[in-house]
Short mmCIF file of C-alpha atoms and ligand atoms in Angstrom, two decimals:
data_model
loop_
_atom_site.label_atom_id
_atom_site.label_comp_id
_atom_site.label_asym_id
_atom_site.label_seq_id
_atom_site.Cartn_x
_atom_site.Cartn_y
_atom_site.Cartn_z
CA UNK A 288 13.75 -20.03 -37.90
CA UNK A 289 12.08 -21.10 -34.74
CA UNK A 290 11.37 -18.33 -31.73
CA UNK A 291 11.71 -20.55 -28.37
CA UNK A 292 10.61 -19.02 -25.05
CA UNK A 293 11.28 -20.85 -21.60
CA UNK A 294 8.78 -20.27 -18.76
CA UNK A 295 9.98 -19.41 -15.38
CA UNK A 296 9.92 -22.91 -13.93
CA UNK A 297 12.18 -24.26 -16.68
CA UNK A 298 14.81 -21.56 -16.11
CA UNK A 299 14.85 -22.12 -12.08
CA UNK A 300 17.94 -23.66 -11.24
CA UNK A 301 20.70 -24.87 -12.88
CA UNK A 302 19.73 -28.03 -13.19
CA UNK A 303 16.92 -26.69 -15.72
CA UNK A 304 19.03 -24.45 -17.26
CA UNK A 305 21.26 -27.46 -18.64
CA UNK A 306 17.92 -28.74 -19.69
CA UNK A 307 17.17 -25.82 -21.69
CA UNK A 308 20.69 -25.69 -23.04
CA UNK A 309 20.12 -29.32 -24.31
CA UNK A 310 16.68 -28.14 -26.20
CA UNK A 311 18.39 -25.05 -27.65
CA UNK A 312 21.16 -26.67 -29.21
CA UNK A 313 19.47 -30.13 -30.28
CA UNK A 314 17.49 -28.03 -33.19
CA UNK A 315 19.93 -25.03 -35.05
CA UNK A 316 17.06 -23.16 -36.11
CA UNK A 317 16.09 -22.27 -32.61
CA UNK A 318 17.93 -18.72 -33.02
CA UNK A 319 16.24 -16.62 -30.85
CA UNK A 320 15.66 -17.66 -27.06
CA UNK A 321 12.87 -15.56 -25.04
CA UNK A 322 13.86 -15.87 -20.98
CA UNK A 323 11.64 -15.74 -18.10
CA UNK A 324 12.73 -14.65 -14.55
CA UNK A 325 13.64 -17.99 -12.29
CA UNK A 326 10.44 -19.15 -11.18
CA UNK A 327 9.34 -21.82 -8.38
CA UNK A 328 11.80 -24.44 -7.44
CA UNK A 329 9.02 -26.20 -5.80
CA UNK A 330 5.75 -25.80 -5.10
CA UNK A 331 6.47 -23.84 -2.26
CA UNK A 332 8.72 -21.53 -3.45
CA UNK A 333 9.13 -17.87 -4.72
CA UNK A 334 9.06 -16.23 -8.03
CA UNK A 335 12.59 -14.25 -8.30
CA UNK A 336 9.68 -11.68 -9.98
CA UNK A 337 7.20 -11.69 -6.79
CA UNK A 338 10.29 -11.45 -4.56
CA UNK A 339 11.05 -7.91 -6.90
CA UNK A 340 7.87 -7.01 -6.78
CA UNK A 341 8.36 -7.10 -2.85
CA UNK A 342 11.50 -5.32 -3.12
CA UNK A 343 10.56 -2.50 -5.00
CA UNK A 344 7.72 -2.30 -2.83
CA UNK A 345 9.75 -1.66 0.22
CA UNK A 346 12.30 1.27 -1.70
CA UNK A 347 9.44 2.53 -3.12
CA UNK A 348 7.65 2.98 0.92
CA UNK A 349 11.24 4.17 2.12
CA UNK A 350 12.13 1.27 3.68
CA UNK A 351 14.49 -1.20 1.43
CA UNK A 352 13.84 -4.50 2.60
CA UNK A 353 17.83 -5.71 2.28
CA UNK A 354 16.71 -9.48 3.43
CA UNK A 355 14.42 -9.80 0.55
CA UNK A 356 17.48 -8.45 -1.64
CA UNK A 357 19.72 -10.95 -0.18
CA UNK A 358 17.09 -13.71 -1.31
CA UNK A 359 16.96 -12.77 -4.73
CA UNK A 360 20.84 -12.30 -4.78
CA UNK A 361 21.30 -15.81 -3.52
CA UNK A 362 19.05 -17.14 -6.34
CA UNK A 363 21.14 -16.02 -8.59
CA UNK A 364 24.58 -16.67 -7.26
CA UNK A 365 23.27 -20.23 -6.64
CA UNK A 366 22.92 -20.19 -10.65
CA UNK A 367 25.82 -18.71 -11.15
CA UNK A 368 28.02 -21.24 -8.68
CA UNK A 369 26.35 -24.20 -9.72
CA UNK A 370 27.02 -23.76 -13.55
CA UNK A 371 30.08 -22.46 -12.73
CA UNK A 372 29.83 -19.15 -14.37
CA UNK A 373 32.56 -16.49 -14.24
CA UNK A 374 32.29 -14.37 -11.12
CA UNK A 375 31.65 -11.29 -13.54
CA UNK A 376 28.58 -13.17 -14.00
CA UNK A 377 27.12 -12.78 -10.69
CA UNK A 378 28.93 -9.45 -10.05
CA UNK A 379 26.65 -7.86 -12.82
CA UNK A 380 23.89 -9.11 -10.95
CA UNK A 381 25.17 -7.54 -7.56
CA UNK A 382 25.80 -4.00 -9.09
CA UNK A 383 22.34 -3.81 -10.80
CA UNK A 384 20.73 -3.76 -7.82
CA UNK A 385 23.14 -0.94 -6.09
CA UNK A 386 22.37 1.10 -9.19
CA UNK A 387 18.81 0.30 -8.77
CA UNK A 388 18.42 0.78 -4.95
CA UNK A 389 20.22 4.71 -5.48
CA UNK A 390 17.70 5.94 -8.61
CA UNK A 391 15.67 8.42 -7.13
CA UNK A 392 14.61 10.28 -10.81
CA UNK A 393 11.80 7.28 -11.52
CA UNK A 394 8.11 7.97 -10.26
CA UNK A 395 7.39 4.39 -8.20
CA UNK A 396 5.06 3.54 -11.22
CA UNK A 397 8.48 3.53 -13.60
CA UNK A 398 10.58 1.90 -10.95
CA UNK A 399 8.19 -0.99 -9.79
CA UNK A 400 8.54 -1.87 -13.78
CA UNK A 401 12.13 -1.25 -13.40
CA UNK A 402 12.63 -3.82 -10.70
CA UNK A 403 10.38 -6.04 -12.11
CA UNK A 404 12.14 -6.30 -15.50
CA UNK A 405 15.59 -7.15 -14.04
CA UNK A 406 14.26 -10.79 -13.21
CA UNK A 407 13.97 -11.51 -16.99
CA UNK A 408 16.81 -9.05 -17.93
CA UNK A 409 19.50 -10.86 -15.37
CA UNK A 410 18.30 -14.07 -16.28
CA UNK A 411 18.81 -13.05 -20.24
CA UNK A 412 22.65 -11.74 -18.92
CA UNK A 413 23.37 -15.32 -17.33
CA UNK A 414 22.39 -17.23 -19.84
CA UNK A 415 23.36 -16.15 -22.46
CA UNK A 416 27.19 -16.29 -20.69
CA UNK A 417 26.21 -20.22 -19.64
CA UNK A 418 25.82 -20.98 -23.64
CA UNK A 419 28.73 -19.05 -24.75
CA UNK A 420 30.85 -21.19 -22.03
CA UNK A 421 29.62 -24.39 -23.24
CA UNK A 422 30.37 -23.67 -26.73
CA UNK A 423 26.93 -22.48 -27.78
CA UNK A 424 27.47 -19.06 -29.65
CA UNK A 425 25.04 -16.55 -28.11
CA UNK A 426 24.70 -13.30 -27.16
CA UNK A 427 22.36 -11.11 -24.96
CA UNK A 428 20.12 -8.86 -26.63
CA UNK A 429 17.67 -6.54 -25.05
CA UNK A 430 14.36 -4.66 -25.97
CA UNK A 431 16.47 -1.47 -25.09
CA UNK A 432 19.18 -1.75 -28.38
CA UNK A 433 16.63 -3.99 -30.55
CA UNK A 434 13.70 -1.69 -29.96
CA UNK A 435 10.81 -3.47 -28.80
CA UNK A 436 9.27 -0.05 -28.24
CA UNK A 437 5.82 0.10 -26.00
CA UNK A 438 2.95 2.52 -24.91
CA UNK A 439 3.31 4.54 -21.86
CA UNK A 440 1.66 2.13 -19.52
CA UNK A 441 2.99 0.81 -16.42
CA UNK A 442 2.34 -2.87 -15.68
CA UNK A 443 0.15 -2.97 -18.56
CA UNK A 444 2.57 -1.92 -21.87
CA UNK A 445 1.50 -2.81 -25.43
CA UNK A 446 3.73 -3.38 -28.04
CA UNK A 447 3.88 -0.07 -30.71
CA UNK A 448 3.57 -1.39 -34.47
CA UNK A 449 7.01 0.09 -35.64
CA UNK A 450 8.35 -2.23 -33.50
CA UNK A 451 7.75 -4.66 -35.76
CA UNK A 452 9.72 -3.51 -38.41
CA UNK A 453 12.96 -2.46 -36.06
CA UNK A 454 13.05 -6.27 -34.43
CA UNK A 455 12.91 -7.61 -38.03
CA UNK A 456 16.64 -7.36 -38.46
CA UNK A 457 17.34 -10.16 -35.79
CA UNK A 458 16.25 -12.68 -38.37
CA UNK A 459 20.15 -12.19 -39.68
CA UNK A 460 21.73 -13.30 -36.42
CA UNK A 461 24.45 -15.83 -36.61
CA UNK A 462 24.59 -16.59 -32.79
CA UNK A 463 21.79 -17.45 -30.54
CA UNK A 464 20.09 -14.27 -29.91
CA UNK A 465 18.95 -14.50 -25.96
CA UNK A 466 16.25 -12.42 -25.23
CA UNK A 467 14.80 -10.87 -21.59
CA UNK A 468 11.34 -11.21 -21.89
CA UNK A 469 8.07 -9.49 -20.25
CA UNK A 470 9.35 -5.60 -20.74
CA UNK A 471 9.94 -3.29 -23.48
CA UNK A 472 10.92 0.21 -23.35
CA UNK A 473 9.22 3.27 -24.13
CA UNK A 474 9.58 6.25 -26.67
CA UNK A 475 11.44 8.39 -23.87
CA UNK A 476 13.32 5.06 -23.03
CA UNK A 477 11.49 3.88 -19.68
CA UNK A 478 11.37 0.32 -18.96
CA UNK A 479 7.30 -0.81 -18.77
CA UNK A 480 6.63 -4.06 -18.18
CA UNK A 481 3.94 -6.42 -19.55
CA UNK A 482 1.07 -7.68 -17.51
CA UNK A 483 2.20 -11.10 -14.92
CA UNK A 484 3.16 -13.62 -17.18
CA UNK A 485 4.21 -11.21 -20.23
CA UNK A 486 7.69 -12.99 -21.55
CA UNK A 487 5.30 -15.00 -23.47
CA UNK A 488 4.06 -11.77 -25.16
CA UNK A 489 7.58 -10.95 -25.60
CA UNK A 490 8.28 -13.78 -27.95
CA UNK A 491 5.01 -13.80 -29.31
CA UNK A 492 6.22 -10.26 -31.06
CA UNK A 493 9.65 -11.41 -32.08
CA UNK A 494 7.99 -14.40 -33.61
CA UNK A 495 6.19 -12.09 -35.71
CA UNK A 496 8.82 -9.59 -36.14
CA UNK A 497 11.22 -11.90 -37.69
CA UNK A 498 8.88 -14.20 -39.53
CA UNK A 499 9.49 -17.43 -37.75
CA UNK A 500 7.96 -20.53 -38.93
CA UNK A 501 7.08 -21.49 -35.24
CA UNK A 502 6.81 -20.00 -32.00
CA UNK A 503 7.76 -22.64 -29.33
CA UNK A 504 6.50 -22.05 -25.59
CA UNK A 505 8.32 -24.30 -23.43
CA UNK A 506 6.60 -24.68 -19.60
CA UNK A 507 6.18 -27.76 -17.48
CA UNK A 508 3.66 -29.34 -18.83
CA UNK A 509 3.41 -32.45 -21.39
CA UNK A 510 0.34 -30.14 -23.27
CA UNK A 511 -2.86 -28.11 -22.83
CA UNK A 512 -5.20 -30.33 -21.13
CA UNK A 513 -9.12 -30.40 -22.47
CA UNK A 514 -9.86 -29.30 -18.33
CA UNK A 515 -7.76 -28.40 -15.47
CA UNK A 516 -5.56 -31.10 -14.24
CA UNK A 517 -6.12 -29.25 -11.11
CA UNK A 518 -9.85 -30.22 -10.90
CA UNK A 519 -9.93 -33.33 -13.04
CA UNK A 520 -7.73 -36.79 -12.41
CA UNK A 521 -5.15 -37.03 -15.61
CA UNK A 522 -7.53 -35.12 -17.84
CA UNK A 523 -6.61 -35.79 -21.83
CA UNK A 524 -4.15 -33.59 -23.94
CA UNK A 525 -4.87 -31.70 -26.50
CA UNK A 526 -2.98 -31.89 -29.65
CA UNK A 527 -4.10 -29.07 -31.99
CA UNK A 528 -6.18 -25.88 -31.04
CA UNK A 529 -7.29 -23.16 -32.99
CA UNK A 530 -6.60 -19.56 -32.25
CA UNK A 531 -10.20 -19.05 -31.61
CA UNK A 532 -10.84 -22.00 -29.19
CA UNK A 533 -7.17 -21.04 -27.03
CA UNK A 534 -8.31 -17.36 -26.79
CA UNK A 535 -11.88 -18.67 -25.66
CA UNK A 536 -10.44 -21.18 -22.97
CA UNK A 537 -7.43 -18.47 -22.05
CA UNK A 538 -10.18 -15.98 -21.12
CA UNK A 539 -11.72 -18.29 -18.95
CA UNK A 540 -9.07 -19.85 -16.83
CA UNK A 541 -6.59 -21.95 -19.15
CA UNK A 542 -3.31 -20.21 -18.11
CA UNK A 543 -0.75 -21.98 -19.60
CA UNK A 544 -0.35 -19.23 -22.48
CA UNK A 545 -1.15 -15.91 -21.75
CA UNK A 546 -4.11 -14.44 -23.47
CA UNK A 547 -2.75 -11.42 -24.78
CA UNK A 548 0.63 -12.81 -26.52
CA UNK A 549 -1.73 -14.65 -29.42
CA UNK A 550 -1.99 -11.86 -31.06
CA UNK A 551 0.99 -11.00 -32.48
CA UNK A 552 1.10 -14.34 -34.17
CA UNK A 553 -2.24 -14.57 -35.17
CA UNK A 554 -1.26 -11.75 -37.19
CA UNK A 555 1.38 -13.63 -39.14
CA UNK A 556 -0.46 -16.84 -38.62
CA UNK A 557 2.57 -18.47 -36.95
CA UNK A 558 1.86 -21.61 -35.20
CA UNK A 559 2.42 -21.50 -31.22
CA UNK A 560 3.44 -25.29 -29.78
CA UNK A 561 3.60 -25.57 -25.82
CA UNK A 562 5.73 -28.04 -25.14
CA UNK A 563 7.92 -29.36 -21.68
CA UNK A 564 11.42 -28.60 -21.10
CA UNK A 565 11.22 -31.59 -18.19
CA UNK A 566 9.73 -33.71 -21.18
CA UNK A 567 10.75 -32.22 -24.42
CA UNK A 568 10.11 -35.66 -26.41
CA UNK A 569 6.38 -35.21 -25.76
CA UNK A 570 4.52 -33.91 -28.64
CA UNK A 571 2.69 -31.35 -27.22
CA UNK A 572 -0.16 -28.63 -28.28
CA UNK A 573 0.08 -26.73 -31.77
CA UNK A 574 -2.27 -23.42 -31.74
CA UNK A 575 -3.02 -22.80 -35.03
CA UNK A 576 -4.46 -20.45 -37.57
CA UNK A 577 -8.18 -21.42 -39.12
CA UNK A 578 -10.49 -24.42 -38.05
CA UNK A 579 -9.55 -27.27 -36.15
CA UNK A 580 -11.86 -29.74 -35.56
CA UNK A 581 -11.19 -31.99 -32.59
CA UNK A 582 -12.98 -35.93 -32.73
CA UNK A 583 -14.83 -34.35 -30.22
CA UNK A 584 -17.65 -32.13 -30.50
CA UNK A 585 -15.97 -29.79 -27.53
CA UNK A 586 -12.19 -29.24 -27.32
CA UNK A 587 -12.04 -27.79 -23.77
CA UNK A 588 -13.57 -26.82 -20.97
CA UNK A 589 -12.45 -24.10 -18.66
CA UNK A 590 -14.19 -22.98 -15.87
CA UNK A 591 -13.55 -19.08 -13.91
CA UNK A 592 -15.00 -18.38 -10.46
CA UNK A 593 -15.49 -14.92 -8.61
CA UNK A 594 -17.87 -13.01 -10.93
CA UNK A 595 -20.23 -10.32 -10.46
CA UNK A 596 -23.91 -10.62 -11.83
CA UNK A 597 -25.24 -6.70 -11.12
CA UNK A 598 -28.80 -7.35 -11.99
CA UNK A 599 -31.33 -4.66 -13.57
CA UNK A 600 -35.13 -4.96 -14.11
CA UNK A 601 -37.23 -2.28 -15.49
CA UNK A 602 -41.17 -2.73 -16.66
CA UNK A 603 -41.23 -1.83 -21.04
CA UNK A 604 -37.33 -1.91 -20.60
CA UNK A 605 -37.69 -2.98 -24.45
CA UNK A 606 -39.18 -0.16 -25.69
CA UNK A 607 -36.83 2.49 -23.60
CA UNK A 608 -34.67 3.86 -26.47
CA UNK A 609 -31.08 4.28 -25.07
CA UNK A 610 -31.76 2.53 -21.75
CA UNK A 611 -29.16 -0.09 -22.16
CA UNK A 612 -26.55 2.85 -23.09
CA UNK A 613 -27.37 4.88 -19.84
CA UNK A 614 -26.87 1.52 -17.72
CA UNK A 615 -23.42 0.87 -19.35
CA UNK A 616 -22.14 4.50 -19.32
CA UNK A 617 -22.50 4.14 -15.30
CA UNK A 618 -20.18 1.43 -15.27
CA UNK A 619 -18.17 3.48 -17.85
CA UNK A 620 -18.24 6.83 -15.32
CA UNK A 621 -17.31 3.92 -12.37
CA UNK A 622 -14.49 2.80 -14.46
CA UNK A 623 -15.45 -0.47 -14.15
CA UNK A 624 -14.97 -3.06 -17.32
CA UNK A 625 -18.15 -5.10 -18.53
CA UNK A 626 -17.41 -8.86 -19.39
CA UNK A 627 -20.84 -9.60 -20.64
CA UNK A 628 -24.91 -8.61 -21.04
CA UNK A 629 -27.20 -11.27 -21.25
CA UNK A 630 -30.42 -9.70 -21.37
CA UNK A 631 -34.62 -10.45 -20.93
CA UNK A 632 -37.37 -7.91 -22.09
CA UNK A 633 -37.49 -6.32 -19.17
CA UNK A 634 -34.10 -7.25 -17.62
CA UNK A 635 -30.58 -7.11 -17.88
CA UNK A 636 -27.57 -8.78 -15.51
CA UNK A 637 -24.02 -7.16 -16.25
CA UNK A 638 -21.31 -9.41 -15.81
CA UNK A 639 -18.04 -8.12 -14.42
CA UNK A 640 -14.94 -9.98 -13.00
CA UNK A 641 -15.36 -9.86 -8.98
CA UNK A 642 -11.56 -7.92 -8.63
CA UNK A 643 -12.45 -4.81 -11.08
CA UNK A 644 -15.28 -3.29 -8.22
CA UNK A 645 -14.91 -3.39 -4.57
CA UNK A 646 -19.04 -3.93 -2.65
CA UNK A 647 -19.29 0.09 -1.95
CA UNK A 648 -18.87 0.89 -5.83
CA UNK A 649 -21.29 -1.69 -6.79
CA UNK A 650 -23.58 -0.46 -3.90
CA UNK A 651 -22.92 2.75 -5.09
CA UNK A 652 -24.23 1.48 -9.17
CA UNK A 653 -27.11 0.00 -7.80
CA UNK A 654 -28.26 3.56 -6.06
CA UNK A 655 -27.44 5.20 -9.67
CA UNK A 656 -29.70 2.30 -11.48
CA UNK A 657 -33.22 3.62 -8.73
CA UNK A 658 -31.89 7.40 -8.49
CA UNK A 659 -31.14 8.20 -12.48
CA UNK A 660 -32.78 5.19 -14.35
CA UNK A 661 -35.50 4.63 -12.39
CA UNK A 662 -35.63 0.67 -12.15
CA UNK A 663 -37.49 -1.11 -10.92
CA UNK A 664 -35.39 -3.56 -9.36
CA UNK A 665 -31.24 -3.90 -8.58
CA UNK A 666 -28.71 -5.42 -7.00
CA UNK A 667 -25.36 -7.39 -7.07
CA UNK A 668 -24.60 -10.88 -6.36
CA UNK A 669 -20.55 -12.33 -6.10
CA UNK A 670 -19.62 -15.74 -6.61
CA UNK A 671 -20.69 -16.22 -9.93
CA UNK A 672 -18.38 -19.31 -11.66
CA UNK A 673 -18.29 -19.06 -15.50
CA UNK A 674 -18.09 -22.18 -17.39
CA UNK A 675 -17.05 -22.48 -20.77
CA UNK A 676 -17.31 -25.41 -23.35
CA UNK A 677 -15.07 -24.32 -26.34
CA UNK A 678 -14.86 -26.19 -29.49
CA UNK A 679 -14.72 -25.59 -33.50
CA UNK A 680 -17.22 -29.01 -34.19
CA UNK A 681 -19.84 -27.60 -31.91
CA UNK A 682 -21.39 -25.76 -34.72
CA UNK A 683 -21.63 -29.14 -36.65
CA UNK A 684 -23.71 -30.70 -34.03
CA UNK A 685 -27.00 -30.60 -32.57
CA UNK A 686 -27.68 -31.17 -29.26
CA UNK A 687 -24.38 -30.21 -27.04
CA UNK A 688 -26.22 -27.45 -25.45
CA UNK A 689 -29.05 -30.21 -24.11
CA UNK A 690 -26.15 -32.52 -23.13
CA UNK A 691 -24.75 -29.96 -21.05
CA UNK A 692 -27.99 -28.70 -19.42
CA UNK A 693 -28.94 -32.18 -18.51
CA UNK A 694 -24.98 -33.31 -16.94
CA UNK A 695 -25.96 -30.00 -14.63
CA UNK A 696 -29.26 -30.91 -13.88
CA UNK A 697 -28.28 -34.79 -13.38
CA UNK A 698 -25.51 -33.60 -10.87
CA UNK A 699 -27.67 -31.17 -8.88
CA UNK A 700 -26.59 -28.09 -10.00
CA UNK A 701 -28.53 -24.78 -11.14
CA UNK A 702 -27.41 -22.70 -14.23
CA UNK A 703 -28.08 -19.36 -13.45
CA UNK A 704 -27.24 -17.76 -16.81
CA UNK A 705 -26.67 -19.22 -20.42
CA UNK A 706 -25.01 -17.80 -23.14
CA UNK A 707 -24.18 -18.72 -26.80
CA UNK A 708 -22.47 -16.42 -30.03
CA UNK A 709 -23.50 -17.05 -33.49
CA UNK A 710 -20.45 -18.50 -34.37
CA UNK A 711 -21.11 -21.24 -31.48
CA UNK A 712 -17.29 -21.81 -31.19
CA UNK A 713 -18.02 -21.50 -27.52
CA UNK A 714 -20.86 -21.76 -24.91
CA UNK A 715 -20.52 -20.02 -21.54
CA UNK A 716 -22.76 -21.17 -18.35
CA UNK A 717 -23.13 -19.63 -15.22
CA UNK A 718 -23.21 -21.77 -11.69
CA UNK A 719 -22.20 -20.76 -8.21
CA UNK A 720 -18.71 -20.47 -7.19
CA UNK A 721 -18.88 -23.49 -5.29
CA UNK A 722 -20.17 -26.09 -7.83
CA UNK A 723 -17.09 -25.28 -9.66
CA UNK A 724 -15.06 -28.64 -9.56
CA UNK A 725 -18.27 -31.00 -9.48
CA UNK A 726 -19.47 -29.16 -12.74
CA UNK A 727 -16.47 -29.57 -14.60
CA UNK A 728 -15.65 -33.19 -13.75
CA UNK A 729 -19.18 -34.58 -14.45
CA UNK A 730 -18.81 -32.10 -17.88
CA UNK A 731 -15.57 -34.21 -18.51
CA UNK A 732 -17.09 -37.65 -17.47
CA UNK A 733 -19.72 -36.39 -20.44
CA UNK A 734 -17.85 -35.23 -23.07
CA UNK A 735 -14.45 -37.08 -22.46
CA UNK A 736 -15.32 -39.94 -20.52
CA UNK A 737 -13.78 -43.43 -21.77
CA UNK A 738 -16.80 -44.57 -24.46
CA UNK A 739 -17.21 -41.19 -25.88
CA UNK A 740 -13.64 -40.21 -26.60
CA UNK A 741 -13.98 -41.24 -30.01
CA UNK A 742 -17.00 -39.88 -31.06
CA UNK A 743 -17.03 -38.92 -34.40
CA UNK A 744 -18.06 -34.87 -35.70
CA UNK A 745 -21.29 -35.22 -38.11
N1 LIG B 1220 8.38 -13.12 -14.67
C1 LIG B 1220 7.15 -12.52 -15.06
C2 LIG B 1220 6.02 -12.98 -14.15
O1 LIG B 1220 6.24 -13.78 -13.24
C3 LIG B 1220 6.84 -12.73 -16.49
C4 LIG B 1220 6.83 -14.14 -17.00
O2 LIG B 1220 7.36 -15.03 -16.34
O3 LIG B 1220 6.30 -14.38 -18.09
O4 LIG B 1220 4.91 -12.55 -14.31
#
């Protein structure tokens, strides 16, 4: 049994729809279909989710936007029309939101999730109608009756164990099970949504849940490229990733599968293949369980602007027992959420994203480090860019460390921080913010450039 999930942009029109009705049916052990909300027609268009997002937003402030309703009502009637749906369909749609816009017993935490979710939930609704009507048995099923239960946190849920072993039982289904994904629902039945981009944690869990032998993630995309196509001309695919290199390249900018929904199938070690509903012939990129080694030494390169370095120097700082402690429980007190500590004898530079602390709280740390500490020295610099060179084979070679040094110093460009793990499945360098792109395309012209593609792992 295959779990198959379909990205916004695959499920925004009808015209993808009858794509993704073509993929579902083609293969009869796709059983259980995970739905986004409709996403971006075009490049200039809205998420059905950020226009909810709006609207909630405005009934939340007391003042219901009804034109941003009307857009996401005509985004859906367009659907429904176009595929020719029965007018229950869309009339389901249209009567959700009257319930929605007269709740008044949800705190705005509860109902921001609760508008949020209908995108997928809807979508889930329609679809599930469009297969039945071309001859596709299906039926809607929700997190609500199958009990994906989550934690009590708005925006942010995480899936609770048991509901593992509750979702199991939709391995039996005869018909198409179609899924809304991105929300679960809570112990005293609230609706809490994942974080942006969650459906793919949604079928991450049912893949899991139900054993499947693969967890497909269909988006626009032919594969995960080894750098941004966004920064780099036709960069090249990747065909097979390990869990450890796609979590390493997710954290630093690789978006095309959402950090947080490997786990659940790391758990059962089920493999994850992206593939494109606009090109579903293509072979696409398998993340698997253990050690892949790519024919080249790295396997990606990702690259994450708009850090913080929050820099600390203090004379015998080695020999201070408990001085590192006292410097992290500030940011602890501040709330604020440490990405990493490179550290000298005598100094220390906290990384943290550049969105978790606004300049007067990191003012405010720096007065903390002189008043309690005693430092010598502090103080905070933005527009750090993180760089990271991921790859299994790195560990079996000498020398990628020097390569990379010298592309930077060959194209003019200071590393301001280095840091390696023991494991050396990754290496992370810090340049300014605006070297970004000129970094990673020389990095590319080094490690994936034309006469090195095939070099061979020692
Ligand atoms: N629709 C949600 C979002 O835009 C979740 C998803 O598409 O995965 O974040």
């Amino acid at each position: 049994m295959k779990v198959i999930k379909f990205g916004g942009s695959s499920l925004a029109n009808a015209t993808q729809l009858r794509k993704v009705f073509n993929i579902v049916k083609s293969d009869s052990s796709r059983k259980i279909v995970v739905v986004s909300a409709p996403g971006k027609r075009s490049s200039d268009d809205e998420k059905v989710t950020d226009l909810l997002i709006q609207l909630a937003t405005s009934h939340i402030e007391g003042n219901y936007d009804e034109e941003v309703l009307k857009k996401i009502l005509v985004r859906y009637k367009e659907i429904s029309d176009e595929l020719e749906l029965k007018p229950e369909v869309f009339e389901l749609v249209r009567i959700h939101f009257k319930n929605l816009k007269e709740r008044n017993d949800l705190s705005s935490e509860y109902l921001m999730d609760a508008y949020k979710a209908s995108g997928e939930d809807l979508n889930a609704r329609l679809i599930a109608s469009y297969f039945n009507q071309e001859g596709l048995a299906a039926k809607y099923v929700g997190p609500r009756e199958a009990k994906l239960w989550v934690s009590d946190t708005p925006g942010e849920a995480r899936v609770l164990e048991e509901s593992y072993h509750e979702l199991e039982y939709l391995q039996l289904t005869n018909e198409v099970i179609v899924f809304p994904g991105f929300y679960g629902v809570t112990k005293e039945g609230k609706i809490v949504t994942f974080s942006r981009g969650g459906s793919d944690i949604t079928g991450s869990i049912l893949a899991n849940a139900v054993n499947a032998d693969e967890y497909e993630n269909f988006t626009d995309v032919d594969a995960i490229y080894v750098a941004s196509p966004k920064i780099v001309h036709k960069p090249l695919p990747i065909d097979v990733l390990s869990y450890t290199e796609m979590r390493e390249l997710s954290y630093a900018g690789f978006s095309v599968f959402h950090t947080e929904a490997l786990l659940p199938s790391i758990k059962k070690g089920i493999p994850v293949h992206v593939c494109n509903t606009n090109n579903p012939e293509a072979s696409g990129t398998y993340i698997m369980k253990g050690k892949v080694t790519s024919p080249n030494v790295i396997s990606g390169i990702a690259s994450s602007p708009g850090f913080v370095s929050i820099y600390v120097k203090k004379y015998l700082m080695n020999h201070e027992i408990g001085f590192l402690r006292k410097v992290l429980t500030i940011f602890e007190e501040e709330g604020i959420s440490i990405e990493h500590i490179p550290t000298g004898i005598d100094d220390a530079t906290i990384i943290i994203r550049g969105e978790d602390a606004t300049d007067e709280q990191l003012e405010s740390i720096v007065e903390r480090f002189y008043a309690e500490l005693d430092v010598d020295e502090a103080s905070f610099t933005r527009g750090l860019c993180l760089i990271m060179l991921v790859g299994e084979g790195m560990v079996n070679m000498v020398g990628t460390t020097a390569r990379v040094a010298s592309t930077l110093a060959r194209t003019q460009i200071n590393i301001e921080l280095y840091n390696q793990g023991v494991s050396e499945v990754s290496m992370m360098f810090g340049i300014l913010d605006q070297y970004e792109k000129k970094a990673i395309r020389a990095l590319y012209d080094e490690f994936f450039g034309e006469e090195k593609e095939y070099q061979v792992v020692e």
